[in-house]
Amino acid sequence: MKKVFSVLLLTLIFSACKDSNKKNNITSQNSMNTNHNPLIAESTLPYGAPDFTKINNDHFREALLQGMDEKREIIENIANSTEAATFENTILALEKSGVLLDRVRNVFSALTGAHTNDTLQAVQEEMAPKFSELRDAIYLNDTLFQRVKTLYEKRESLNLDGESLRLLENYFEDFEIAGANLSPENKEILKSYNSRLATLSNTFNKTLLEANNAGAVIFTDKSELEGLSDAELKSLEIKDGQGWKIALQNTTQQPLLQSLKKRETREKLFKAAWLRADGTAQDTKAVITEIAELRAKKGALLGFSNYAEWSLQNTMAKVPENVFKLFKGLVPSATAKAGQEAKEIQEMIQKTGGDFTLAPWDWNHYAEMVRKAKYDLDENQIKPYFELKTVLEKGVFYAAEKLYGISYKARTDIPTYHEDVLVYELFEENGDPLGLFYGDFFSRPSKRGGAWMSNFVDQSKLYNKKPVIYNACNYPKPVAGEPALLTYDEVETMFHEFGHALHGFFADQQYPSLSGTSVARDFVEFPSQFNENWALYPEILKNYALHYKTGEQIPQELIDKIKKSGTFNQGYSLTENLAASNLDMQWHTIGSDIKIEDANAFEKEALHTTKLDVVSAVPPRYRSTYFAHIFGSGYAAGYYSYLWTEMLHHDAYNWFETHGGLTRENGQRLRDMILSRGNTLPLEKMYKDWRGGDPKIEPMLKARGLQ
């Protein structure tokens, strides 16, 4: 599997960005010169980083088409060679066949995810079916497959090193999973499915970004926004005094629901999020039902009962039954605790004079009151200690230094695609260069929702390349002159995404397709979730949790409150995650003969049959209509992976706790045995060798307060 996050981003399509080209750091169409396309030539910047001072929006189409043509020609030459198949002329040649295309797609996917515009969106719409056609031209090419199969069948006699053997096995498995054994007639049917699915995912993502932007809620009466701070109000102001606009996050719940005091305002904001792509001009229901039905047909064509069975082949879970087994073990405890939390919140509503039944738009607001009452912890008390850049440099980077010995240096000479992006060069303990890191932390209309990591440049010894990696988040941008203060959840997100980055930076592979984060979905989230543990580690926390005005270290009293409240609201958190994960699996375990007449009815029944609707005030983290992970990216039948890897990360942290905690020795061992291995070993074996046994679920239940 090629990099999970690169693939994810490549499939995401977003609507037009109204930012000026000056902000975009990409020159206008009129300046294009196709004779000197900077994407076609390799960048001369350090580490081969993309030179955004030269890249033009309109360069992408030409470079992508040329990259596809070059790859197609190489593939045909490999397949039609009259020489007997060898590792070098077949497998290695395949691995080296897309240098230009991979380089261009890495940059293209970064921009279409983090800073899109009309031109990029048009190119993406045109290219989506072409990418699908190219993949099919490779993996459904029987002549090429027979060469790969010949090598696979005699692999034990080829005397290959371990990584080369793994590469051969991966290619063979990829061909089989993609449909290489189908009849010629069925291959043509599969091609039509793949092409249509690529177009539909494109349409979904474009429509969803439009829905997010169109769904923003505008208020003209300041009193409706009672509860927001002056700084928050200032950041929401519309130019020329037209009111205040709250943009939608991609999740069901919206951050400001916690602070807004007026119930009517909360309901208005929640319903705008809930209905953004349902019954609006940006309705996605027809698109998602067609995607689900086509995927079911694809699964059947490939010989499986449903799409999930086909999709899970190379994961740790292996089959849908194991995913449902995980759910079954968690749902009763999660919903029971959510029910207890709901009772506490209802009591708080009545205690504060409310005469209504708890609804989803009330939960976060009154849960915060309960938290303050139980733990005397106010989010506004701790935010002044979490200034973004300090958290990054003295928290995230500092933890990486203590564990892995790496250091950093800010680079202001590396051009970026947006003025808000920060760039750092990272170094090994001995001073050797490790790679470049880009941090793109603030939300904007041109960026998709959520947070993610991917590469501009993939690590590979084959090409002597060190990684160039970026993290993208969606923190609210403060007004000019104000500090960027984070909630504790946002602090954890920064540690999480840098955990992905470390997985990429520590890659030490010969072959790019096995490098770094090129692992199964239900393993790729392990390094990132594990890295969250250091956010509250005493030595790390005291180094970065400094008051933005005074530099004062966060008081121990507040630290204790944060820790004590760690299991607060976990019933809600786990239930909303399980609801979304279950929806994903329900959509992708339908049979090929199923026709979904009503997407909303399907969603309602899916939650009811799995008893995830028993606490009515807990909605899924994502509704089907805006579930970008599964309908617009590479996480179809894979959203469960966040829960699967949560089990791994708590189990792994338990190992650290019993072996001395945060030490250089422990960090190096994790790096050597897991973080640097990419996809060169079976993932179960990799983890078990490091851990000394199979992972256990008890540490996760304890961390969630469910045990």
C-alpha atoms as one frame of an Amber mdcrd trajectory, in Angstrom:
protein
   0.000   0.000   0.000   1.378   3.403  -0.968   1.399   6.010   1.760  -1.965
   6.054   3.512  -2.041   9.807   3.971  -0.840  10.615   0.503  -3.527   8.371
  -0.949  -6.078   9.933   1.360  -5.245  13.430   0.204  -5.085  12.516  -3.455
  -8.737  11.549  -3.436 -10.010  14.652  -1.671 -11.545  17.391  -3.813 -12.540
  20.748  -2.494 -14.370  23.840  -3.688 -12.983  27.146  -4.818 -10.663  29.233
  -2.705 -11.205  32.991  -2.879  -7.784  33.864  -1.444  -5.647  36.073  -3.613
  -2.685  34.620  -5.465  -0.481  36.755  -3.303  -1.679  34.828  -0.256  -1.503
  31.584  -2.173   2.217  32.112  -2.853   1.548  30.659  -6.325   1.947  32.877
  -9.346  -0.918  33.690 -11.701  -1.920  31.865 -14.859  -0.569  34.615 -17.086
   2.983  33.960 -15.898   2.945  30.297 -16.881   5.671  29.062 -19.178   5.188
  25.439 -20.115   8.744  25.244 -21.443  10.053  25.670 -17.907   7.631  23.779
 -15.741   9.275  23.670 -12.284   7.286  20.566 -11.331   8.814  18.501 -14.114
  12.370  19.335 -13.092  13.441  18.210  -9.633  13.620  21.055  -7.125  17.063
  22.418  -6.242  15.934  23.489  -2.757  17.246  21.661   0.313  15.894  18.100
   0.537  14.167  18.580  -2.825  11.430  20.643  -1.151   8.932  22.156  -3.603
   9.751  25.696  -4.686   6.451  27.520  -4.272   7.961  30.742  -5.625   8.103
  29.068  -9.042   5.128  26.717  -9.034   2.117  27.919 -10.964  -1.421  26.569
 -10.526  -1.510  25.689 -14.199   1.748  23.782 -14.086   0.020  20.845 -12.425
  -2.063  19.582 -15.325   0.892  19.433 -17.702   3.182  17.826 -15.120   0.613
  15.247 -14.026  -0.173  14.237 -17.611   3.509  13.955 -18.461   4.110  11.916
 -15.309   1.267   9.556 -16.219   2.523   9.183 -19.794   6.035   8.376 -18.588
   4.784   5.821 -16.077   2.467   4.174 -18.610   5.287   3.845 -21.141   7.609
   2.268 -18.561   4.889  -0.153 -17.449   4.276  -1.249 -21.041   7.986  -1.800
 -21.578   8.187  -3.968 -18.441   5.130  -5.999 -19.405   6.178  -6.516 -23.016
   9.840  -7.278 -22.363  11.124 -10.379 -24.139  13.627 -10.997 -21.339  12.826
 -13.497 -18.608  11.414 -11.830 -15.509  13.938 -10.907 -12.826  13.608  -8.877
  -9.662  15.566  -6.065 -11.311  13.713  -5.854 -14.632  10.232  -6.340 -13.163
   9.801  -5.545  -9.456  12.520  -2.927  -9.147  11.498  -1.465 -12.499   7.897
  -1.182 -11.239   9.092   0.526  -8.074  11.053   3.081 -10.124   8.343   3.678
 -12.726   6.641   6.771 -11.320   9.309   9.164 -10.092   7.907  12.269 -11.800
   4.282  11.393 -11.150   4.866  10.707  -7.460   6.775  13.952  -7.026   4.028
  16.024  -8.648   1.164  14.209  -6.929   2.715  14.803  -3.501   2.666  18.560
  -4.050  -0.696  18.510  -5.804  -2.400  16.567  -3.010  -0.936  18.904  -0.405
  -2.418  21.967  -2.074  -5.787  20.427  -2.889  -6.095  19.449   0.750  -4.676
  22.496   2.484  -5.078  25.421   0.075  -7.206  24.695  -2.951  -8.654  27.025
  -5.583 -10.703  26.969  -8.795  -7.832  25.931 -11.050  -6.592  23.117  -8.830
 -10.105  21.877  -8.342 -10.712  21.700 -12.082  -7.482  19.770 -12.572  -8.424
  17.406  -9.779 -11.824  16.737 -11.303 -10.197  15.926 -14.648  -7.462  13.769
 -13.144  -9.505  11.604 -10.757 -10.688   9.109 -13.413  -7.289   9.262 -15.132
  -5.526   8.174 -11.932  -8.004   5.311 -11.655  -7.431   4.309 -15.274  -3.663
   4.328 -14.798  -3.868   2.135 -11.715  -6.080  -0.309 -13.594  -3.671  -0.273
 -16.540  -1.011  -1.560 -14.151  -2.800  -3.956 -11.814  -5.219  -5.406 -14.377
  -2.476  -5.972 -16.975  -2.308  -9.766 -17.208   1.027  -9.862 -19.027   2.611
  -7.772 -16.296   0.944  -9.825 -13.553   2.294 -13.072 -14.982   5.843 -11.702
 -14.715   5.229 -10.740 -11.082   3.563 -14.076 -10.357   6.484 -16.009 -11.858
   8.869 -14.268  -9.480   6.559 -14.685  -6.510   6.250 -18.423  -7.030  10.026
 -18.887  -6.972  10.726 -16.154  -4.405  12.530 -18.465  -1.980  15.165 -19.262
  -4.600  15.885 -15.664  -5.612  18.248 -14.977  -2.679  16.659 -11.588  -2.018
  17.377  -9.531   1.070  14.481  -9.172   3.506  13.210  -5.825   2.257  13.403
  -6.840  -1.397  11.470 -10.026  -0.636   8.849  -7.963   1.175   8.598  -5.657
  -1.853   8.010  -8.610  -4.186   5.373 -10.076  -1.872   3.629  -6.711  -1.547
   3.431  -6.214  -5.302   2.032  -9.700  -5.809  -0.577  -9.167  -3.080  -1.488
  -5.757  -4.499  -2.076  -7.284  -7.944  -4.268 -10.036  -6.520  -6.277  -7.661
  -4.330  -6.743  -5.264  -7.247  -8.322  -7.998  -9.401  -5.472  -9.400 -11.471
  -7.081 -12.875 -11.465 -10.389 -11.697 -12.957 -11.480 -12.657 -16.445 -10.975
 -10.073 -19.203 -14.709  -9.334 -19.192 -14.828  -8.778 -15.444 -11.718  -6.617
 -15.579 -13.566  -4.249 -17.896 -16.493  -4.127 -15.473 -14.084  -3.438 -12.605
 -12.458  -0.625 -14.550 -15.839   1.019 -15.023 -16.561   0.706 -11.280 -13.172
   2.174 -10.339 -13.528   5.094 -12.721 -17.015   5.924 -11.502 -15.973   5.627
  -7.847 -13.058   8.015  -8.419 -15.431  10.558  -9.948 -17.988  10.139  -7.155
 -15.395  10.594  -4.395 -14.243  13.706  -6.209 -17.809  15.002  -6.334 -18.392
  14.199  -2.672 -15.378  16.155  -1.492 -16.039  19.118  -3.698 -19.649  19.238
  -2.524 -18.679  18.812   1.116 -16.271  21.738   1.118 -19.001  23.829  -0.481
 -21.406  22.586   2.196 -18.991  23.474   4.992 -18.507  26.961   3.632 -22.184
  27.557   2.798 -23.255  26.185   6.177 -21.339  28.796   8.169 -23.765  30.533
  10.532 -24.019  34.332  10.491 -25.293  36.271  13.490 -26.191  39.964  13.360
 -27.242  40.335  17.000 -24.268  40.259  19.351 -26.463  39.136  22.240 -26.978
  35.786  20.481 -23.286  35.089  21.035 -23.332  35.555  24.782 -20.640  33.447
  26.412 -17.910  34.075  23.857 -14.834  36.030  24.881 -13.925  39.370  23.327
 -11.058  37.680  21.486 -13.400  35.000  20.100 -15.926  37.611  19.002 -13.188
  39.612  17.347 -11.978  36.583  15.410 -15.535  35.942  14.139 -16.222  39.494
  12.956 -17.260  39.928   9.351 -15.627  42.822   7.560 -17.539  46.109   7.341
 -19.506  45.347  10.503 -21.922  42.892   8.888 -22.041  40.643  11.939 -20.232
  37.532  13.122 -19.689  34.289  11.203 -19.062  30.879  12.778 -17.472  28.529
  10.250 -18.268  24.831  10.463 -15.764  22.221  11.559 -16.051  18.868   9.795
 -17.265  17.062  12.928 -20.853  16.964  14.172 -20.182  18.887  17.371 -18.783
  22.402  16.980 -16.179  23.814  19.415 -18.091  26.982  20.304 -21.138  25.029
  21.485 -19.251  24.672  24.748 -19.260  28.426  25.402 -22.509  29.690  23.841
 -25.035  30.407  26.584 -28.224  30.861  24.560 -29.895  27.571  23.756 -31.457
  28.899  20.540 -27.996  29.862  19.286 -26.586  26.457  20.134 -29.439  24.701
  18.371 -28.993  26.874  15.289 -25.261  26.143  15.097 -25.661  22.414  15.753
 -28.377  21.978  13.138 -26.337  23.910  10.591 -23.586  21.338  11.094 -25.955
  18.353  11.223 -27.857  19.343   8.062 -25.035  20.953   6.044 -25.202  18.253
   3.337 -28.742  16.979   3.901 -31.616  18.801   2.220 -29.399  21.704   1.194
 -28.066  22.770  -2.185 -24.982  20.710  -1.285 -26.865  17.474  -0.517 -24.587
  14.407  -0.671 -27.097  11.602   0.010 -27.385  10.457  -3.606 -23.607  10.435
  -3.957 -22.918   8.374  -0.832 -25.577   5.779  -1.631 -24.177   5.307  -5.124
 -20.654   4.998  -3.694 -21.766   2.367  -1.160 -23.705   0.364  -3.748 -20.870
   0.463  -6.265 -18.348  -0.599  -3.635 -20.587  -3.553  -2.735 -20.686  -4.578
  -6.393 -16.920  -4.223  -6.598 -16.489  -6.453  -3.564 -18.767  -9.104  -5.099
 -16.982  -8.931  -8.444 -13.702  -9.595  -6.637 -15.172 -12.640  -4.899 -16.165
 -11.267  -1.497 -19.451 -11.008   0.385 -19.093  -7.255   0.751 -16.666  -4.398
   0.249 -15.311  -4.538   3.821 -14.211  -8.153   3.399 -12.196  -7.143   0.348
 -10.824  -3.951   1.907  -9.595  -5.511   5.166  -7.345  -8.167   3.622  -4.009
  -6.526   4.436  -4.985  -5.030   7.788  -4.426  -6.233  11.340  -8.172  -6.876
  11.744  -8.238  -9.094   8.614 -12.036  -9.597   8.484 -15.164  -7.560   9.400
 -16.061 -10.060  12.130 -13.010  -8.986  14.134 -14.016  -5.342  13.833 -17.553
  -6.084  15.006 -16.086  -8.124  17.853 -14.140  -5.033  18.944 -17.330  -2.955
  18.793 -19.313  -5.555  20.730 -16.758  -5.462  23.523 -16.911  -1.674  23.805
 -20.503  -0.590  23.088 -22.144  -1.708  26.362 -19.550  -0.002  28.572 -19.412
   3.119  26.414 -23.169   3.678  26.234 -23.630   2.844  29.911 -21.088   5.485
  30.878 -22.580   7.959  28.387 -25.956   7.348  30.034 -24.487   8.152  33.454
 -22.922  11.310  32.040 -26.262  12.313  30.504 -27.957  12.035  33.912 -25.317
  14.280  35.489 -25.739  16.822  32.715 -29.553  16.740  33.009 -29.197  17.411
  36.726 -26.941  20.384  35.932 -29.532  21.738  33.487 -32.196  21.615  36.171
 -29.853  22.972  38.830 -29.117  26.030  36.682 -32.804  26.722  36.014 -33.292
  24.918  32.726 -36.643  23.298  32.006 -35.866  21.126  28.992 -34.561  17.686
  28.126 -30.883  17.360  27.220 -30.324  17.543  23.443 -27.097  17.114  21.430
 -26.574  20.877  21.171 -26.701  21.160  24.973 -24.188  18.452  25.785 -20.870
  20.272  25.497 -22.139  23.449  27.158 -23.477  21.739  30.265 -20.774  19.070
  30.305 -18.298  21.905  30.740 -20.329  23.109  33.735 -20.246  19.598  35.204
 -16.521  19.434  34.663 -16.016  22.752  36.418 -18.169  21.597  39.313 -16.521
  18.168  39.655 -12.949  19.119  38.934 -12.958  22.924  39.267 -11.401  23.081
  35.795 -12.252  25.840  33.349 -10.844  25.567  29.813 -10.224  29.308  29.853
  -7.948  28.832  32.864  -5.571  26.579  30.964  -5.581  28.071  27.454  -3.206
  30.946  28.367  -0.567  28.280  29.096  -0.888  26.681  25.663   0.445  29.151
  23.087   0.777  27.388  19.737   4.413  27.969  18.888   5.545  27.311  22.456
   3.594  24.045  22.507   5.260  23.038  19.247   8.846  23.970  20.076   9.009
  23.408  23.838   6.501  20.580  23.961   6.236  18.509  20.788   9.847  18.999
  19.686  11.142  18.757  23.251   9.492  15.369  23.764  11.063  14.159  20.518
  14.448  15.361  21.745  14.122  13.498  25.045  12.911  10.287  23.429  14.840
  10.231  20.174  17.592  12.832  20.479  16.405  14.988  17.588  16.802  18.772
  17.485  15.346  21.530  15.298  16.123  24.812  13.599  13.550  27.243  12.189
  13.965  27.795   8.436  12.580  31.090   7.155  14.346  30.731   3.798  12.174
  27.825   2.548   9.186  29.050   0.473   5.716  27.856   1.495   2.282  27.701
  -0.137   0.724  30.002   2.484   2.051  32.737   4.723   0.923  30.941   7.898
   3.041  27.833   7.288   6.086  27.321   9.542   9.158  25.371   8.394  11.767
  23.611  10.548  14.808  21.523   9.767  15.224  18.485  12.027  18.534  16.882
  12.985  19.705  13.590  14.471  21.379  13.508  17.872  24.808  13.551  16.216
  23.885  16.576  14.091  23.143  14.710  10.854  20.187  16.117   8.899  16.895
  14.257   9.348  14.484  16.192   7.119  12.193  19.211   6.761   8.967  19.741
   8.700   6.152  22.106   7.673   3.472  23.097  10.192   0.212  24.448   8.721
  -1.993  24.949  11.763  -4.783  27.456  11.048  -8.132  26.888   9.361  -9.185
  28.759   6.209 -11.927  28.359   3.580  -9.483  26.705   1.164  -8.540  23.912
   3.599 -10.482  20.731   4.244 -11.583  19.949   7.779  -9.642  17.815  10.233
  -5.938  17.284  10.784  -3.463  15.148   8.870   0.127  14.395   7.924   1.697
  13.646   4.566   4.932  13.978   2.591   6.200  16.395  -0.002   9.198  14.093
  -0.408   9.202  10.404   0.568  12.199   8.841   2.322  14.054   6.323   0.179
  17.612   4.998   0.050  16.935   4.030  -3.551  16.902   7.702  -4.484  18.983
   8.949  -1.535  16.002  11.000  -0.312  15.314  12.256   3.171  11.703  13.061
   4.095   9.961  16.408   3.709   6.795  16.188   5.807   3.891  18.468   6.673
   1.222  18.532   9.372  -2.056  20.305   8.671  -4.552  21.271  11.399  -7.578
  23.542  11.664  -7.066  25.698  14.732  -8.948  29.022  14.744  -6.620  31.790
  13.618  -6.435  34.692  16.074  -6.746  38.278  14.935  -3.511  40.110  14.211
  -1.523  40.812  17.344  -3.323  38.222  19.473  -1.705  34.943  20.591  -2.834
  31.589  19.192  -4.014  29.881  22.388  -4.997  26.222  22.209  -7.435  24.058
  24.088  -5.967  20.934  25.619  -7.658  18.841  22.904  -5.847  20.941  20.299
  -2.566  20.406  22.148  -3.125  16.651  21.944  -3.894  16.981  18.231  -0.520
  18.657  17.677   1.269  15.817  19.482  -0.833  13.305  17.514   0.000  14.658
  14.075   3.676  14.962  14.916   3.550  11.302  15.905   2.660  10.584  12.282
   5.508  12.868  11.232   7.990  10.946  13.397   6.847   7.711  11.763   7.747
   9.332   8.447  10.989  10.969   9.587  12.368   7.766  11.092  11.699   5.775
   7.916  14.816   3.866   6.908  13.785   1.951   3.809  15.387   1.208   0.478
  12.074   1.330  -1.373   9.648   4.272  -1.189   6.511   2.115  -1.380   7.520
   0.409   1.900   8.718   3.586   3.589   7.441   5.251   6.741   3.651   5.431
   7.018   3.043   2.996   4.138   1.302   0.600   6.508  -2.238  -0.647   7.079
  -4.820   1.836   8.317  -5.240  -0.008  11.610  -1.540   0.381  12.368  -0.757
   3.818  10.934  -2.639   5.562  13.757  -0.597   3.794  16.443   2.540   6.019
  16.371   0.394   9.165  16.325  -1.916   8.167  19.164   1.031   6.917  21.188
   2.747  10.302  20.856  -0.228  11.987  22.545   0.857  10.427  25.842   3.739
  12.892  26.214   1.465  15.953  26.240   0.714  15.434  29.941   4.006  13.836
  30.928   5.290  16.000  33.824   8.760  16.706  32.416   7.307  17.692  29.021
   4.243  19.584  30.251   6.219  21.824  32.600   8.592  22.716  29.784   5.940
  23.992  27.375   2.899  24.964  29.477   4.056  28.542  30.053   1.754  31.537
  30.409   1.934  33.520  27.177   2.170  36.848  29.025   4.263  36.121  32.102
   6.184  32.973  31.126   4.981  31.456  34.399   4.913  27.655  34.468   1.469
  26.087  34.691   0.600  25.587  38.378   0.575  22.036  39.710  -2.999  22.647
  40.807  -4.116  23.025  37.186  -2.059  20.013  36.106  -3.783  17.910  38.758
  -7.176  19.131  37.572  -6.391  18.252  33.950  -5.289  14.757  34.961  -8.243
  14.158  37.271 -10.648  15.189  34.526  -8.931  12.867  32.042 -11.694  10.261
  32.191 -14.444  12.893  32.165 -16.928  12.656  29.276 -15.252   9.481  28.001
 -18.578   7.706  27.631 -19.663  10.407  25.219 -16.336  10.451  23.406 -16.193
   6.698  22.899 -19.868   6.396  21.945 -19.675   9.092  19.254 -16.565   7.389
  17.863 -18.195   3.953  17.924 -21.284   5.356  16.226 -19.218   6.744  13.364
 -17.090   3.599  13.121 -20.209   1.454  13.079 -21.806   3.569  10.348 -18.707
   3.043   8.244 -18.877  -0.741   8.643 -22.640  -0.858   8.055 -22.296   1.063
   4.784 -19.540  -1.290   3.653 -21.009  -4.649   4.633 -24.149  -4.388   2.494
 -24.572  -7.032  -0.187 -24.255  -6.297  -3.887 -28.009  -6.810  -4.367 -28.974
  -4.077  -1.875 -30.528  -0.873  -3.154 -30.503   1.928  -0.574 -33.603   4.040
  -1.080 -33.097   6.462   1.819 -29.631   7.275   3.226 -31.069   8.816   6.390
 -33.242   5.772   7.088 -30.234   3.512   6.514 -28.177   5.542   8.981 -30.938
   5.510  11.600 -31.382   1.740  11.335 -27.615   1.130  11.417 -27.336   2.938
  14.748 -30.449   1.306  16.176 -29.509  -2.289  15.389 -26.137  -1.871  17.106
 -27.676  -0.100  20.145 -25.684   3.063  19.537 -28.761   5.267  19.673 -29.723
   4.420  23.256 -28.386   7.766  24.492 -30.189  10.102  22.116 -28.106  13.134
  23.062 -24.937  11.468  21.716 -24.811  11.774  17.919 -22.185  10.093  15.702
 -18.933  12.012  15.417 -19.685  12.210  11.697 -23.003  11.798   9.943 -22.880
   9.799   6.738 -23.538  12.915   4.662 -20.285  14.591   5.763 -18.178  11.526
   6.599 -15.156  12.492   4.474 -12.957   9.720   5.845 -15.074   7.015   4.237
 -16.714   8.630   1.219 -13.951  10.933   0.097 -10.741   9.254   1.155  -8.947
   6.010   1.861 -10.661   5.073   5.138 -13.691   3.199   3.744 -14.296   0.228
   6.076 -11.341   1.574   8.041 -12.533   4.230  10.472 -12.487   1.574  13.197
  -8.692   1.832  13.010  -8.681   4.772  15.439 -10.159   2.493  18.112  -7.975
  -0.453  17.117  -4.798   1.577  17.404  -6.023   3.238  20.595  -5.797  -0.221
  22.116  -2.216  -0.493  20.824  -1.119   2.920  22.047  -2.420   2.470  25.597
  -0.838  -0.986  25.717   2.445   0.489  24.458   2.387   3.325  26.989   1.768
   0.753  29.694   5.046  -0.877  28.601   6.836   2.478  28.892   5.411   3.056
  32.367   6.750  -0.283  33.565  10.164   0.234  31.932  11.217   3.650  33.187
   8.944   5.980  31.243  10.338   8.702  29.003  13.958   7.752  28.503  16.324
   7.978  25.590  16.831   4.215  25.710  13.122   3.451  25.536  12.613   5.916
  22.701  15.445   4.434  20.682  14.081   0.931  21.164  10.656   2.010  19.862
  12.304   3.792  16.938  14.514   0.845  16.040  11.839  -1.845  16.331   8.721
  -0.038  15.043   8.974   3.596  13.953  11.849   3.022  11.509  10.563  -0.223
  10.014   7.879   1.081   7.631   6.066  -1.857   6.039   9.071  -4.188   5.904
   7.646  -6.725   8.403   4.210  -8.154   9.219   2.692  -5.562  11.523   1.489
  -8.059  14.142   5.007  -9.495  14.382   6.593  -6.047  14.533   4.438  -5.012
  17.472   4.677  -8.342  19.277   8.483  -8.430  18.963   8.703  -4.962  20.498
   6.073  -5.522  23.193   7.060  -9.048  24.095   3.498 -10.292  23.654   0.089
  -9.524  22.171  -1.576  -6.177  22.966  -4.163  -6.123  25.745  -7.323  -4.015
  25.848  -7.306  -3.437  29.634  -4.988  -0.357  29.551  -7.387   1.294  27.071
 -10.421   0.603  29.247  -8.571   1.945  32.282  -7.514   5.114  30.445 -11.105
   5.659  29.364 -12.383   5.128  32.900 -14.413   2.129  31.754 -12.749  -0.478
  33.955
